[in-house]
Amino acid sequence: MKIKTFWYFTKEASTGLARNGLMSLTAVITITLALIILGSFYIVVTNVNHFTEMAKGVLEIRVYLKEDADAVSLQNRMLSFDGVKEVKFVSKTEAANWLGKTLGIKELHNYLAADNPLPDMINIRLEDNVELKELTARLESLPGIDEVEYGKDFVESMLLVIQVIWVIGVSLVVIVGLVVLYIIVNTIRLTVFARRKEIEIMKLVGATDWFIRWPFMLEGIMLGMGGAILATIIISKGYHLLIAYVKELAPFIPLLSEHMVNGGLFWLVSLVGLAFGAIGSLMSIKKFLKV
Amino acid sequence: MIGVIWVIQFQGVSKIYSNGVAALHDINIHIEKGEFAFLVGPSGAGKSTFMKLIIRKELPTSGQVLVGHKNLAKMKAGEVSLLRRNIGFIFQDFKLLPHKTVFENVSFALEVIEASKKDINRQVPAVLELVGLKDKANIFPSELSGGEQQRVSLARAIVNRPHLLLADEPTGNLDPETSWGLMDLLLEINKRGTTVIMSTHNKNIVDKLRRRVIALDSGRMIRDEQKGGYGFEN
């Protein structure tokens, strides 16, 4: 594309925006609102992901041993598994002591000493990003293992939450995409209609279809990107306030910092704004190119 | 399309529109480069469809339209653009852009095919001089008379030096004197080697100029005569 042509396209696109000033403004505002919904959801998702990963990191797996188990060799083998950070052997006596202390019954130790029903146990601290199900299966396959226990309910409910989030996320992208598309199609259609005579003449004197399309596509992209930039600014300001608020009221909730979400937020929102802006423009002009 | 010999051929061409209207029926015709041909016939005879087939705005329902031995139906979108860059078109209603000046209306045709600034600044004044509107380059179409507006339209059509000029009832909105002014220009352009096909209801012009006359009636070609007359009762 020649530079001169590029400037021509930009000039034409800006003229189109200015000509329908109020409509363009309404379009940008509506697109901004739609993208704010999408962007806010992105912030929720990244935080939930972050929280889940963190929760995995502090999780422990408890492996209960059978009476005849070889605790030392088991510990060595466990340490060689992916995702295992450290292992700690807890004997049944220690367990009984801990239980007695926790329950506040001193006699429990004495009582249990005679015939301690508690099993020996190995506690495993995990690395981040561990595949829990896989690791548990490997642990269970070791000899001398009675039972493997971890925060199964918690992990499974988190997995469910993540699945639900995915479904909502994909639906949101589709719905917000359609909203943006609808607005762009209708806004650009006004410009296209106002300039249908020019388009007809352009076709007749032999301008290529892409030459005719570009200014309208740029106009759609400008609307989409305008909305995307506004949405990013508003969400990022809002999130900034939220972080400060949460730090004050509930400091134990681990929110991601702004600079960790802003980049991804901008890309997601811009991509949706840009792609649907361009597609919407192409849809608006399609009919008028058949000259 | 450069280097192609601009022969226009209709081979058994029929056109039935999707709404069922049969506009042309079995048309066979051959127009050589450099010819001047009138297309005559009552309204609805198929003259406009004939023109639309040549610029490939429409495709024939059956038969073939060939320009320079190339079948228009087999052209890709890019080739159609190139074809149209070699065809000038003027209309009864001028089709000028009201918010552009005379100069801009003409240069528009060059800008949208990405002609260089140098070419634009050389060709536009030259063509405006040819049609006698050099002094009115910077005014808007609404300030011009009908005859002048049609000359702007003509300037736009020929600024890219087309091989073929199609004129769809160009004198339809003009008074007799202005019409003759336009005809002089068309004859001059033809003399310089451009093929001209002009559809018209103007008996006076056709009868006086004695050029090739192709007569259509209800979609059929009823006459094709060198140095013909109008032949219909007006």
Coordinates of C-alpha atoms in Angstrom, one line a residue:
Chain A
M1 CA 0.0 0.0 0.0
K2 CA 1.3 3.4 -0.9
I3 CA 1.8 5.9 1.9
K4 CA -0.4 8.4 0.0
T5 CA -3.1 5.7 -0.2
F6 CA -2.8 5.0 3.6
W7 CA -3.3 8.7 4.3
Y8 CA -6.3 8.8 2.0
F9 CA -7.9 5.9 3.9
T10 CA -7.2 7.5 7.3
K11 CA -8.6 10.8 6.1
E12 CA -11.7 9.2 4.7
A13 CA -12.3 7.1 7.9
S14 CA -12.0 10.2 10.1
T15 CA -14.4 12.1 7.8
G16 CA -16.8 9.3 8.2
L17 CA -16.5 9.4 12.0
A18 CA -16.9 13.1 12.2
R19 CA -19.9 13.2 9.8
N20 CA -21.9 10.9 12.1
G21 CA -20.4 12.5 15.3
L22 CA -23.2 11.7 17.7
M23 CA -23.7 8.2 16.4
S24 CA -20.0 7.5 16.6
L25 CA -19.9 8.7 20.1
T26 CA -22.9 6.5 21.1
A27 CA -21.2 3.6 19.4
V28 CA -17.9 4.1 21.3
I29 CA -19.7 4.4 24.6
T30 CA -21.8 1.3 24.1
I31 CA -18.8 -0.7 22.9
T32 CA -16.9 0.6 26.0
L33 CA -19.7 -0.7 28.3
A34 CA -19.7 -4.1 26.6
L35 CA -16.0 -4.4 26.8
I36 CA -16.0 -3.4 30.5
I37 CA -18.1 -6.4 31.2
L38 CA -15.7 -8.6 29.4
G39 CA -12.6 -7.0 30.9
S40 CA -13.9 -7.2 34.5
F41 CA -14.6 -10.9 34.0
Y42 CA -11.0 -11.3 32.8
I43 CA -9.8 -9.8 36.1
V44 CA -12.0 -12.2 38.1
V45 CA -10.6 -15.1 36.1
T46 CA -7.0 -14.2 36.5
N47 CA -7.5 -13.8 40.2
V48 CA -9.2 -17.1 40.6
N49 CA -6.5 -18.8 38.6
H50 CA -3.9 -17.1 40.8
F51 CA -5.7 -18.1 44.0
T52 CA -6.0 -21.7 42.9
E53 CA -2.3 -22.0 42.0
M54 CA -1.4 -20.5 45.4
A55 CA -3.8 -22.8 47.2
K56 CA -2.2 -25.8 45.5
G57 CA 1.2 -24.6 46.8
V58 CA 0.2 -24.8 50.4
L59 CA -1.6 -28.1 50.0
E60 CA -0.3 -31.2 51.7
I61 CA -0.9 -34.7 50.8
R62 CA -1.1 -37.2 53.7
V63 CA 0.0 -40.7 52.9
Y64 CA -1.1 -43.3 55.6
L65 CA 1.2 -46.3 55.8
K66 CA 0.4 -49.9 56.4
E67 CA 2.0 -51.6 59.5
D68 CA 4.8 -53.3 57.6
A69 CA 5.7 -50.4 55.3
D70 CA 9.3 -49.4 54.7
A71 CA 9.0 -45.7 55.6
V72 CA 12.6 -44.7 54.6
S73 CA 12.6 -46.2 51.1
L74 CA 9.1 -44.9 50.5
Q75 CA 10.2 -41.3 51.4
N76 CA 13.1 -41.6 49.0
R77 CA 10.9 -42.8 46.1
M78 CA 8.3 -40.1 46.8
L79 CA 11.0 -37.4 46.7
S80 CA 11.8 -38.5 43.1
F81 CA 8.3 -37.8 41.9
D82 CA 7.4 -34.7 39.9
G83 CA 5.7 -32.1 42.0
V84 CA 7.0 -33.3 45.4
K85 CA 8.8 -30.5 47.3
E86 CA 9.5 -32.1 50.6
V87 CA 8.5 -35.2 52.6
K88 CA 8.2 -35.6 56.4
F89 CA 7.7 -38.8 58.3
V90 CA 5.2 -38.7 61.2
S91 CA 5.3 -41.8 63.4
K92 CA 2.1 -43.1 65.0
T93 CA 3.5 -42.0 68.4
E94 CA 4.1 -38.5 67.3
A95 CA 0.6 -38.5 65.8
A96 CA -0.8 -39.6 69.1
N97 CA 1.1 -36.9 71.0
W98 CA -0.1 -34.3 68.6
L99 CA -3.7 -35.5 68.8
G100 CA -3.5 -35.6 72.6
K101 CA -2.1 -32.1 72.7
T102 CA -4.6 -30.7 70.2
L103 CA -7.6 -32.3 72.0
G104 CA -6.2 -31.3 75.4
I105 CA -6.4 -34.8 76.8
K106 CA -3.1 -35.6 78.5
E107 CA -4.1 -39.2 79.3
L108 CA -4.8 -39.9 75.7
H109 CA -1.1 -40.5 75.1
N110 CA -1.0 -43.1 77.8
Y111 CA -4.1 -44.6 76.7
L112 CA -2.9 -44.9 73.1
A113 CA 0.6 -46.0 74.1
A114 CA -0.7 -49.5 74.9
D115 CA -2.5 -50.1 71.7
N116 CA -2.1 -47.1 69.3
P117 CA -4.6 -47.4 66.5
L118 CA -3.1 -44.5 64.5
P119 CA -1.1 -45.4 61.4
D120 CA 2.4 -44.1 60.5
M121 CA 2.2 -41.2 58.0
I122 CA 4.2 -39.3 55.5
N123 CA 3.3 -35.7 54.9
I124 CA 4.2 -34.3 51.4
R125 CA 4.6 -30.6 50.6
L126 CA 3.9 -29.9 46.9
E127 CA 5.5 -27.7 44.2
D128 CA 3.3 -25.2 42.4
N129 CA 1.6 -26.3 39.2
V130 CA 1.4 -29.9 40.4
E131 CA -1.0 -32.3 38.6
L132 CA -2.7 -33.6 41.8
K133 CA -4.7 -36.4 40.3
E134 CA -1.7 -37.9 38.6
L135 CA 0.5 -37.6 41.6
T136 CA -2.1 -39.2 43.9
A137 CA -2.4 -42.2 41.5
R138 CA 1.3 -42.7 41.5
L139 CA 1.5 -42.5 45.3
E140 CA -1.3 -45.0 45.7
S141 CA 0.5 -47.5 43.5
L142 CA 3.5 -47.7 45.9
P143 CA 3.8 -50.7 48.1
G144 CA 2.8 -50.4 51.8
I145 CA 0.4 -47.5 51.3
D146 CA -2.9 -47.7 53.0
E147 CA -4.5 -44.4 52.0
V148 CA -3.7 -41.2 50.3
E149 CA -5.5 -38.1 51.5
Y150 CA -5.5 -34.6 50.2
G151 CA -7.8 -31.5 50.2
K152 CA -9.9 -33.3 47.6
D153 CA -13.1 -31.5 48.1
F154 CA -11.4 -28.1 47.9
V155 CA -9.4 -29.0 44.8
E156 CA -12.4 -30.5 43.1
S157 CA -14.7 -27.6 43.8
M158 CA -12.0 -25.3 42.5
L159 CA -11.7 -27.3 39.3
L160 CA -15.5 -27.0 39.0
V161 CA -15.3 -23.2 39.5
I162 CA -12.7 -23.0 36.8
Q163 CA -14.8 -25.0 34.4
V164 CA -17.8 -22.8 35.1
I165 CA -15.6 -19.7 34.6
W166 CA -14.5 -21.0 31.2
V167 CA -18.1 -21.5 30.0
I168 CA -19.1 -18.0 31.2
G169 CA -16.0 -16.6 29.7
V170 CA -16.5 -18.0 26.2
S171 CA -20.2 -17.0 26.3
L172 CA -19.2 -13.5 27.3
V173 CA -16.7 -13.2 24.5
V174 CA -19.5 -14.3 22.1
I175 CA -22.2 -12.1 23.5
V176 CA -20.0 -9.0 23.8
G177 CA -18.6 -9.7 20.3
L178 CA -22.2 -9.8 18.9
V179 CA -23.0 -6.5 20.7
V180 CA -20.0 -4.8 19.3
L181 CA -20.7 -6.3 15.9
Y182 CA -24.3 -5.0 15.9
I183 CA -23.3 -1.5 16.9
I184 CA -20.5 -1.3 14.3
V185 CA -22.6 -2.7 11.5
N186 CA -25.3 -0.1 12.1
T187 CA -22.9 2.8 12.6
I188 CA -20.8 2.1 9.5
R189 CA -23.9 1.4 7.5
L190 CA -24.8 5.1 7.9
T191 CA -21.5 6.2 6.5
V192 CA -21.7 3.6 3.7
F193 CA -25.2 4.8 2.9
A194 CA -24.2 8.5 2.8
R195 CA -21.5 7.6 0.4
R196 CA -23.2 5.0 -1.8
K197 CA -22.9 7.3 -4.8
E198 CA -19.2 7.6 -4.4
I199 CA -18.9 3.8 -4.0
E200 CA -20.8 3.3 -7.2
I201 CA -18.6 5.7 -9.1
M202 CA -15.5 4.2 -7.6
K203 CA -16.6 0.8 -8.8
L204 CA -17.4 2.1 -12.3
V205 CA -14.0 3.8 -12.7
G206 CA -12.2 0.6 -11.7
A207 CA -11.2 1.0 -8.0
T208 CA -10.6 -2.4 -6.5
D209 CA -12.9 -3.7 -3.8
W210 CA -10.2 -3.5 -1.1
F211 CA -9.5 0.1 -2.0
I212 CA -13.2 0.9 -1.4
R213 CA -13.4 -1.2 1.8
W214 CA -10.4 0.1 3.7
P215 CA -11.7 3.5 4.8
F216 CA -14.9 1.9 6.2
M217 CA -12.9 -0.9 7.8
L218 CA -10.6 1.7 9.4
E219 CA -13.6 3.5 10.7
G220 CA -14.9 0.4 12.3
I221 CA -11.6 -0.4 13.8
M222 CA -11.3 3.1 15.2
L223 CA -14.7 2.7 16.9
G224 CA -13.7 -0.7 18.3
M225 CA -10.3 0.5 19.5
G226 CA -11.8 3.7 21.0
G227 CA -14.1 1.5 23.1
A228 CA -11.2 -0.8 24.0
I229 CA -8.9 1.9 25.2
L230 CA -11.7 3.6 27.2
A231 CA -12.7 0.2 28.7
T232 CA -9.1 -0.6 29.7
I233 CA -8.6 2.7 31.4
I234 CA -11.8 2.5 33.3
I235 CA -11.3 -1.1 34.4
S236 CA -7.7 -0.5 35.4
K237 CA -8.7 2.5 37.5
G238 CA -11.5 0.6 39.1
Y239 CA -9.3 -2.3 39.9
H240 CA -6.8 0.0 41.4
L241 CA -9.4 1.3 43.8
L242 CA -10.6 -2.2 44.5
I243 CA -7.1 -3.4 45.5
A244 CA -6.7 -0.5 47.9
Y245 CA -10.2 -1.2 49.4
V246 CA -9.5 -4.9 49.8
K247 CA -6.1 -4.3 51.4
E248 CA -7.8 -2.2 54.0
L249 CA -10.8 -4.4 54.7
A250 CA -9.7 -8.0 54.0
P251 CA -5.9 -8.1 53.6
F252 CA -5.9 -11.9 53.6
I253 CA -7.5 -12.0 50.2
P254 CA -4.6 -12.3 47.8
L255 CA -5.5 -10.0 44.8
L256 CA -3.1 -9.8 41.8
S257 CA -1.4 -6.4 41.4
E258 CA -2.5 -4.1 38.6
H259 CA 0.5 -4.4 36.5
M260 CA 0.0 -8.2 36.4
V261 CA -3.4 -7.9 34.8
N262 CA -3.3 -4.6 32.7
G263 CA -1.3 -6.1 29.8
G264 CA -3.6 -9.1 29.3
L265 CA -6.7 -7.0 29.9
F266 CA -5.6 -4.5 27.2
W267 CA -4.9 -7.3 24.7
L268 CA -8.1 -9.2 25.2
V269 CA -10.3 -6.1 25.1
S270 CA -8.5 -4.6 22.1
L271 CA -8.5 -7.8 20.1
V272 CA -12.3 -8.2 20.6
G273 CA -12.9 -4.5 19.7
L274 CA -10.6 -4.6 16.7
A275 CA -11.7 -7.9 15.2
F276 CA -15.4 -7.3 15.6
G277 CA -15.0 -3.7 14.4
A278 CA -13.3 -4.8 11.2
I279 CA -15.8 -7.7 10.6
G280 CA -18.8 -5.4 11.3
S281 CA -17.5 -2.9 8.7
L282 CA -17.0 -5.5 6.1
M283 CA -20.6 -6.7 6.7
S284 CA -22.0 -3.2 6.2
I285 CA -20.3 -2.6 2.9
K286 CA -20.8 -6.0 1.3
K287 CA -24.1 -5.2 -0.3
F288 CA -22.9 -1.9 -1.8
L289 CA -19.9 -3.5 -3.5
K290 CA -22.1 -5.4 -5.9
V291 CA -22.1 -2.7 -8.5
Chain B
M1 CA -5.9 -5.1 -20.5
I2 CA -3.1 -3.1 -22.1
G3 CA -2.2 -4.3 -25.6
V4 CA -5.6 -5.9 -26.0
I5 CA -7.4 -5.1 -29.2
W6 CA -10.7 -3.6 -28.1
V7 CA -13.2 -5.6 -30.1
I8 CA -16.5 -6.0 -28.4
Q9 CA -18.5 -9.1 -29.3
F10 CA -21.9 -10.4 -28.2
Q11 CA -22.4 -14.0 -29.1
G12 CA -26.0 -15.2 -28.7
V13 CA -26.4 -13.1 -25.6
S14 CA -29.7 -13.3 -23.6
K15 CA -30.4 -11.6 -20.3
I16 CA -33.2 -12.5 -18.0
Y17 CA -33.2 -10.7 -14.6
S18 CA -33.8 -12.6 -11.4
N19 CA -37.3 -10.9 -11.2
G20 CA -38.2 -12.6 -14.5
V21 CA -37.8 -9.6 -16.8
A22 CA -36.3 -10.7 -20.1
A23 CA -34.2 -7.7 -21.1
L24 CA -32.2 -9.1 -24.1
H25 CA -32.7 -12.0 -26.4
D26 CA -30.1 -13.7 -28.6
I27 CA -28.0 -10.6 -29.4
N28 CA -25.1 -11.1 -31.9
I29 CA -22.9 -8.1 -32.6
H30 CA -19.4 -7.1 -33.3
I31 CA -18.0 -3.6 -32.6
E32 CA -14.5 -2.8 -33.9
K33 CA -12.0 -0.6 -32.2
G34 CA -12.5 3.1 -33.1
E35 CA -16.2 2.7 -34.2
F36 CA -18.9 5.2 -33.2
A37 CA -22.2 3.4 -32.7
F38 CA -25.7 4.6 -31.7
L39 CA -27.9 2.3 -29.7
V40 CA -31.5 3.2 -30.3
G41 CA -34.9 1.8 -29.3
P42 CA -37.9 2.6 -27.1
S43 CA -37.6 2.7 -23.3
G44 CA -37.3 -0.8 -22.0
A45 CA -35.8 -2.1 -25.2
G46 CA -32.7 -3.3 -23.4
K47 CA -30.2 -0.5 -24.2
S48 CA -29.1 -0.1 -20.5
T49 CA -28.7 -3.8 -20.1
F50 CA -26.6 -3.9 -23.2
M51 CA -24.3 -1.3 -21.6
K52 CA -24.2 -3.0 -18.2
L53 CA -23.1 -6.3 -19.9
I54 CA -20.1 -4.5 -21.4
I55 CA -18.8 -3.1 -18.1
R56 CA -19.7 -6.4 -16.4
K57 CA -22.2 -4.9 -14.0
E58 CA -24.4 -7.7 -15.1
L59 CA -23.6 -11.2 -16.5
P60 CA -25.5 -12.7 -19.5
T61 CA -28.0 -15.5 -18.7
S62 CA -26.8 -17.3 -21.8
G63 CA -24.3 -16.5 -24.5
Q64 CA -21.0 -14.7 -24.2
V65 CA -19.8 -11.1 -24.0
L66 CA -16.2 -10.8 -25.1
V67 CA -14.1 -7.7 -24.8
G68 CA -10.8 -8.0 -26.5
H69 CA -11.5 -11.7 -27.0
K70 CA -11.8 -12.2 -23.3
N71 CA -15.0 -13.7 -21.9
L72 CA -16.2 -11.3 -19.2
A73 CA -18.0 -14.1 -17.3
K74 CA -14.7 -15.7 -16.6
M75 CA -13.1 -12.6 -15.2
K76 CA -12.0 -12.4 -11.5
A77 CA -12.8 -9.3 -9.4
G78 CA -9.3 -7.8 -10.0
E79 CA -9.6 -8.2 -13.7
V80 CA -13.0 -6.5 -13.7
S81 CA -11.4 -3.4 -12.0
L82 CA -8.7 -3.4 -14.7
L83 CA -11.4 -3.7 -17.4
R84 CA -13.3 -0.8 -16.0
R85 CA -10.2 1.4 -15.9
N86 CA -10.2 1.2 -19.7
I87 CA -13.9 2.1 -20.1
G88 CA -15.3 5.5 -19.6
F89 CA -19.0 5.9 -18.7
I90 CA -21.3 8.9 -18.8
F91 CA -25.0 8.9 -17.7
Q92 CA -28.1 10.9 -18.3
D93 CA -28.1 12.1 -14.7
F94 CA -24.3 12.9 -14.7
K95 CA -23.6 11.2 -11.3
L96 CA -21.3 14.0 -10.1
L97 CA -20.4 14.2 -6.4
P98 CA -22.0 17.4 -5.1
H99 CA -19.5 18.1 -2.3
K100 CA -16.5 17.9 -4.6
T101 CA -15.4 20.6 -7.0
V102 CA -15.2 20.1 -10.7
F103 CA -11.5 19.4 -10.5
E104 CA -12.0 17.0 -7.6
N105 CA -14.8 15.2 -9.3
V106 CA -12.5 14.5 -12.2
S107 CA -9.3 13.7 -10.2
F108 CA -11.4 11.4 -8.0
A109 CA -11.5 8.9 -10.9
L110 CA -7.6 8.9 -10.9
E111 CA -7.2 8.9 -7.1
V112 CA -9.2 5.8 -6.5
I113 CA -7.1 3.8 -8.9
E114 CA -4.0 5.1 -7.1
A115 CA -2.6 7.3 -10.0
S116 CA 0.4 9.4 -9.1
K117 CA 0.0 13.0 -8.1
K118 CA 2.1 13.9 -11.1
D119 CA -0.3 12.1 -13.5
I120 CA -3.3 13.7 -11.8
N121 CA -1.9 17.2 -12.1
R122 CA -1.1 16.7 -15.7
Q123 CA -4.2 14.9 -16.9
V124 CA -7.0 16.7 -15.1
P125 CA -6.2 20.2 -16.4
A126 CA -5.7 18.8 -19.9
V127 CA -9.0 17.1 -19.9
L128 CA -10.8 20.1 -18.4
E129 CA -9.4 22.2 -21.2
L130 CA -10.6 19.7 -23.8
V131 CA -14.2 19.9 -22.5
G132 CA -13.9 23.7 -22.1
L133 CA -14.2 23.9 -18.3
K134 CA -10.7 25.0 -17.4
D135 CA -11.9 28.2 -15.9
K136 CA -14.5 26.4 -13.7
A137 CA -12.2 23.9 -12.1
N138 CA -12.8 25.1 -8.6
I139 CA -16.5 25.5 -8.4
F140 CA -19.1 23.0 -7.4
P141 CA -21.4 21.1 -9.7
S142 CA -24.5 22.8 -8.4
E143 CA -23.2 26.1 -9.8
L144 CA -23.0 24.7 -13.3
S145 CA -25.6 24.3 -16.1
G146 CA -26.8 20.9 -17.2
G147 CA -24.5 20.9 -20.2
E148 CA -21.5 21.9 -18.2
Q149 CA -22.3 19.2 -15.6
Q150 CA -22.4 16.6 -18.4
R151 CA -19.0 17.9 -19.7
V152 CA -17.6 17.4 -16.2
S153 CA -19.0 13.9 -16.2
L154 CA -17.4 13.4 -19.7
A155 CA -14.0 14.7 -18.4
R156 CA -14.1 12.2 -15.6
A157 CA -14.9 9.4 -18.0
I158 CA -12.0 10.1 -20.3
V159 CA -9.4 11.4 -17.9
N160 CA -7.8 7.9 -17.7
R161 CA -7.7 7.8 -21.6
P162 CA -10.1 4.8 -21.9
H163 CA -10.3 2.6 -25.0
L164 CA -14.0 2.6 -24.9
L165 CA -16.6 5.3 -24.0
L166 CA -20.1 4.3 -23.1
A167 CA -22.7 7.1 -23.0
D168 CA -26.1 6.2 -21.7
E169 CA -28.5 8.8 -23.0
P170 CA -26.0 11.6 -22.4
T171 CA -28.2 14.3 -24.0
G172 CA -31.4 13.1 -22.3
N173 CA -31.4 16.1 -19.9
L174 CA -29.9 18.7 -22.2
D175 CA -31.4 21.2 -24.6
P176 CA -30.7 20.8 -28.4
E177 CA -27.9 23.3 -28.6
T178 CA -26.0 22.0 -25.6
S179 CA -26.6 18.5 -26.9
W180 CA -24.7 19.4 -30.1
G181 CA -21.9 20.8 -28.0
L182 CA -21.6 17.5 -26.3
M183 CA -21.8 15.5 -29.5
D184 CA -18.9 17.6 -31.0
L185 CA -16.8 16.5 -28.0
L186 CA -17.8 12.8 -28.4
L187 CA -16.9 12.9 -32.0
E188 CA -13.6 14.5 -31.2
I189 CA -12.8 11.8 -28.6
N190 CA -13.8 9.2 -31.2
K191 CA -11.5 10.7 -33.8
R192 CA -8.6 10.3 -31.3
G193 CA -9.2 6.5 -31.4
T194 CA -11.7 5.8 -28.6
T195 CA -14.6 3.5 -29.4
V196 CA -17.9 5.3 -28.5
I197 CA -21.2 3.5 -27.9
M198 CA -24.0 5.9 -27.2
S199 CA -27.6 5.0 -26.4
T200 CA -30.1 7.8 -27.3
H201 CA -33.6 8.8 -28.0
N202 CA -32.4 11.8 -29.9
K203 CA -33.7 11.3 -33.5
N204 CA -32.2 14.5 -34.7
I205 CA -28.7 13.7 -33.7
V206 CA -28.8 10.1 -35.1
D207 CA -30.3 11.2 -38.4
K208 CA -27.8 14.0 -39.0
L209 CA -24.6 12.2 -38.0
R210 CA -25.2 9.0 -40.1
R211 CA -23.2 6.6 -38.0
R212 CA -23.6 3.0 -37.3
V213 CA -27.1 2.4 -35.7
I214 CA -28.0 -0.7 -33.6
A215 CA -31.7 -0.8 -33.0
L216 CA -33.2 -2.8 -30.2
D217 CA -36.9 -3.5 -29.6
S218 CA -38.2 -5.6 -26.7
G219 CA -34.8 -7.1 -26.2
R220 CA -34.2 -8.1 -29.8
M221 CA -31.9 -6.6 -32.3
I222 CA -34.1 -5.5 -35.2
R223 CA -31.5 -3.5 -37.2
D224 CA -27.7 -3.0 -37.5
E225 CA -26.9 -0.5 -40.1
Q226 CA -23.8 1.4 -41.1
K227 CA -24.6 5.1 -41.6
G228 CA -28.2 4.5 -40.4
G229 CA -31.0 6.7 -39.3
Y230 CA -33.0 6.7 -36.1
G231 CA -35.9 4.8 -37.7
F232 CA -38.4 5.0 -34.8
E233 CA -41.3 7.4 -34.6
N234 CA -40.6 9.8 -31.8

